[in-house]
Short mmCIF file of C-alpha atoms and ligand atoms in Angstrom, two decimals:
data_model
loop_
_atom_site.label_atom_id
_atom_site.label_comp_id
_atom_site.label_asym_id
_atom_site.label_seq_id
_atom_site.Cartn_x
_atom_site.Cartn_y
_atom_site.Cartn_z
CA MET A 591 110.68 -1.76 -43.91
CA SER A 592 112.82 -2.61 -46.96
CA GLU A 593 110.35 -0.66 -49.11
CA LEU A 594 110.74 2.33 -46.85
CA ARG A 595 114.50 1.97 -46.98
CA GLU A 596 114.42 1.95 -50.76
CA LEU A 597 112.28 5.06 -50.82
CA TYR A 598 114.67 6.67 -48.38
CA GLN A 599 117.66 5.89 -50.55
CA GLU A 600 115.96 7.00 -53.74
CA LEU A 601 114.92 10.36 -52.32
CA VAL A 602 118.30 11.03 -50.74
CA LEU A 603 120.13 10.10 -53.94
CA ASP A 604 117.76 12.21 -56.03
CA HIS A 605 118.25 15.30 -53.87
CA ASN A 606 122.00 14.65 -53.77
CA SER A 607 122.40 14.41 -57.54
CA LYS A 608 119.87 17.18 -58.32
CA PRO A 609 119.88 19.47 -55.29
CA ARG A 610 116.95 21.93 -55.27
CA ASN A 611 117.64 25.64 -54.86
CA PHE A 612 121.37 25.00 -55.27
CA ARG A 613 122.48 28.52 -56.17
CA GLU A 614 123.56 31.82 -54.73
CA LEU A 615 120.77 34.38 -54.25
CA ASP A 616 121.24 37.69 -56.07
CA SER A 617 120.71 39.99 -53.11
CA PRO A 618 120.24 37.89 -49.98
CA THR A 619 119.11 39.57 -46.77
CA THR A 620 121.56 37.36 -44.93
CA SER A 621 123.80 34.36 -45.47
CA MET A 622 125.64 31.92 -43.25
CA GLU A 623 128.44 29.40 -43.64
CA GLY A 624 128.45 26.07 -41.89
CA TYR A 625 131.16 23.46 -41.49
CA ASN A 626 131.06 19.93 -40.14
CA PRO A 627 134.70 18.93 -39.54
CA LEU A 628 133.71 15.39 -38.58
CA CYS A 629 132.63 14.63 -42.15
CA GLY A 630 134.03 17.60 -44.09
CA ASP A 631 130.62 18.98 -45.11
CA ARG A 632 130.59 22.68 -46.04
CA VAL A 633 127.48 24.70 -46.74
CA THR A 634 126.55 28.32 -47.38
CA ILE A 635 122.92 29.27 -46.84
CA TYR A 636 121.33 32.31 -48.49
CA LEU A 637 118.12 33.84 -47.16
CA LYS A 638 115.87 36.51 -48.57
CA LEU A 639 113.51 37.81 -45.90
CA SER A 640 110.44 39.97 -46.23
CA ASN A 641 109.42 41.21 -42.79
CA ASP A 642 109.36 37.98 -40.80
CA GLN A 643 108.79 35.70 -43.79
CA ILE A 644 111.32 33.62 -45.74
CA GLU A 645 110.73 34.78 -49.30
CA ASP A 646 113.54 32.66 -50.75
CA VAL A 647 116.21 30.32 -49.44
CA SER A 648 119.03 28.59 -51.28
CA PHE A 649 122.33 26.89 -50.57
CA GLN A 650 125.69 26.01 -52.03
CA GLY A 651 128.51 23.85 -50.81
CA GLN A 652 129.95 20.39 -50.88
CA GLY A 653 129.53 17.44 -48.64
CA CYS A 654 128.16 13.95 -48.28
CA ALA A 655 124.82 12.82 -49.70
CA ILE A 656 123.04 13.22 -46.35
CA SER A 657 124.17 16.82 -45.89
CA ARG A 658 123.26 17.82 -49.44
CA ALA A 659 119.92 16.01 -49.45
CA SER A 660 118.98 17.53 -46.10
CA ALA A 661 119.89 21.05 -47.27
CA SER A 662 117.99 20.55 -50.53
CA MET A 663 114.82 19.30 -48.80
CA MET A 664 115.14 22.03 -46.19
CA THR A 665 115.05 24.81 -48.79
CA GLN A 666 111.81 23.34 -50.18
CA VAL A 667 110.17 23.14 -46.77
CA LEU A 668 111.25 26.58 -45.50
CA LYS A 669 110.26 28.69 -48.49
CA ASN A 670 107.41 31.10 -47.63
CA LYS A 671 107.47 30.09 -43.96
CA THR A 672 107.67 32.68 -41.20
CA ILE A 673 110.74 32.80 -38.98
CA GLU A 674 108.63 31.41 -36.13
CA GLU A 675 107.45 28.49 -38.30
CA ALA A 676 111.05 27.83 -39.38
CA GLU A 677 112.10 27.57 -35.73
CA GLN A 678 109.26 25.09 -35.08
CA ILE A 679 110.14 22.98 -38.13
CA PHE A 680 113.79 22.95 -37.09
CA HIS A 681 112.71 21.76 -33.64
CA SER A 682 110.58 18.92 -35.12
CA PHE A 683 113.38 17.94 -37.49
CA HIS A 684 115.98 17.94 -34.72
CA GLU A 685 113.77 15.81 -32.48
CA MET A 686 113.25 13.38 -35.37
CA VAL A 687 116.92 12.91 -36.35
CA THR A 688 117.95 12.51 -32.72
CA GLY A 689 115.32 9.80 -32.33
CA LYS A 690 113.16 11.67 -29.83
CA THR A 691 109.93 11.52 -31.84
CA ASP A 692 108.01 8.95 -33.75
CA PRO A 693 108.57 9.61 -37.49
CA GLU A 694 104.79 9.45 -37.91
CA ASP A 695 104.46 12.59 -35.79
CA THR A 696 106.49 14.63 -38.24
CA GLN A 697 104.08 15.15 -41.13
CA ASP A 698 104.91 18.84 -41.42
CA LEU A 699 108.40 17.86 -42.54
CA GLY A 700 107.42 16.61 -46.01
CA ASP A 701 110.13 14.56 -47.72
CA LEU A 702 112.38 15.15 -44.73
CA PHE A 703 110.82 12.19 -42.92
CA VAL A 704 113.13 9.97 -44.99
CA LEU A 705 116.04 11.33 -42.92
CA SER A 706 114.59 9.87 -39.72
CA GLY A 707 116.90 6.90 -40.39
CA VAL A 708 119.97 8.92 -39.43
CA SER A 709 118.89 8.72 -35.78
CA GLU A 710 120.48 5.26 -35.85
CA PHE A 711 123.83 6.82 -36.82
CA PRO A 712 124.78 9.58 -34.35
CA SER A 713 127.75 10.78 -36.43
CA ARG A 714 125.43 11.41 -39.39
CA VAL A 715 123.09 13.58 -37.32
CA LYS A 716 125.61 16.41 -37.73
CA CYS A 717 125.54 15.96 -41.51
CA ALA A 718 121.74 16.14 -41.52
CA THR A 719 121.50 19.19 -39.24
CA LEU A 720 124.40 21.33 -40.55
CA SER A 721 122.33 23.37 -43.02
CA TRP A 722 119.55 23.76 -40.42
CA HIS A 723 121.89 25.10 -37.75
CA SER A 724 123.20 27.53 -40.38
CA VAL A 725 119.72 28.81 -41.29
CA ILE A 726 118.63 29.18 -37.67
CA SER A 727 121.85 30.95 -36.81
CA ALA A 728 121.32 33.38 -39.70
CA LEU A 729 117.68 33.96 -38.71
CA ARG A 730 118.77 34.74 -35.16
CA GLY A 731 121.20 37.33 -36.50
CA GLN A 732 124.34 35.58 -35.38
CA GLN A 733 127.57 36.53 -37.14
CA ALA A 734 130.04 33.69 -36.55
CA PRO A 735 130.09 30.77 -39.00
CA VAL A 736 128.46 27.58 -37.73
CA SER A 737 130.61 24.62 -36.77
CA THR A 738 129.18 21.37 -35.53
CA GLU A 739 132.16 20.85 -33.22
ZN1 LIG B 1316 128.42 14.46 -43.95
#
């Protein structure tokens, strides 16, 4: 367990200090802002869609390590996925961070399994899901910025 915890910390810290796809897209199909007032996390998600496929996804913003690491890992997982697949991955991720699934049943989530630990800290679940709610909201064509409150 302590080994797993170390791996968890290393991956989160790595994604926090070197977030992947941390940039604005040149001509995004859609974008969405998200805000988590409980922690102060702010994120903007950029999506480039080709038919029903996510051709590119990136993010910018500032927040705690969990929110940044989750957004960074999310952009890696969602690239080249269809909108339907993105909805399924979001569902798996949400079940995992709210402690409703066994982390071993979440292999499609890649590095994201390291965030299963947040299920023990309900206030951090909002940090981990902020960027996801923003992406899903954008994919569903919603206009209003996302707030976790
Ligand atoms: Zn946070």
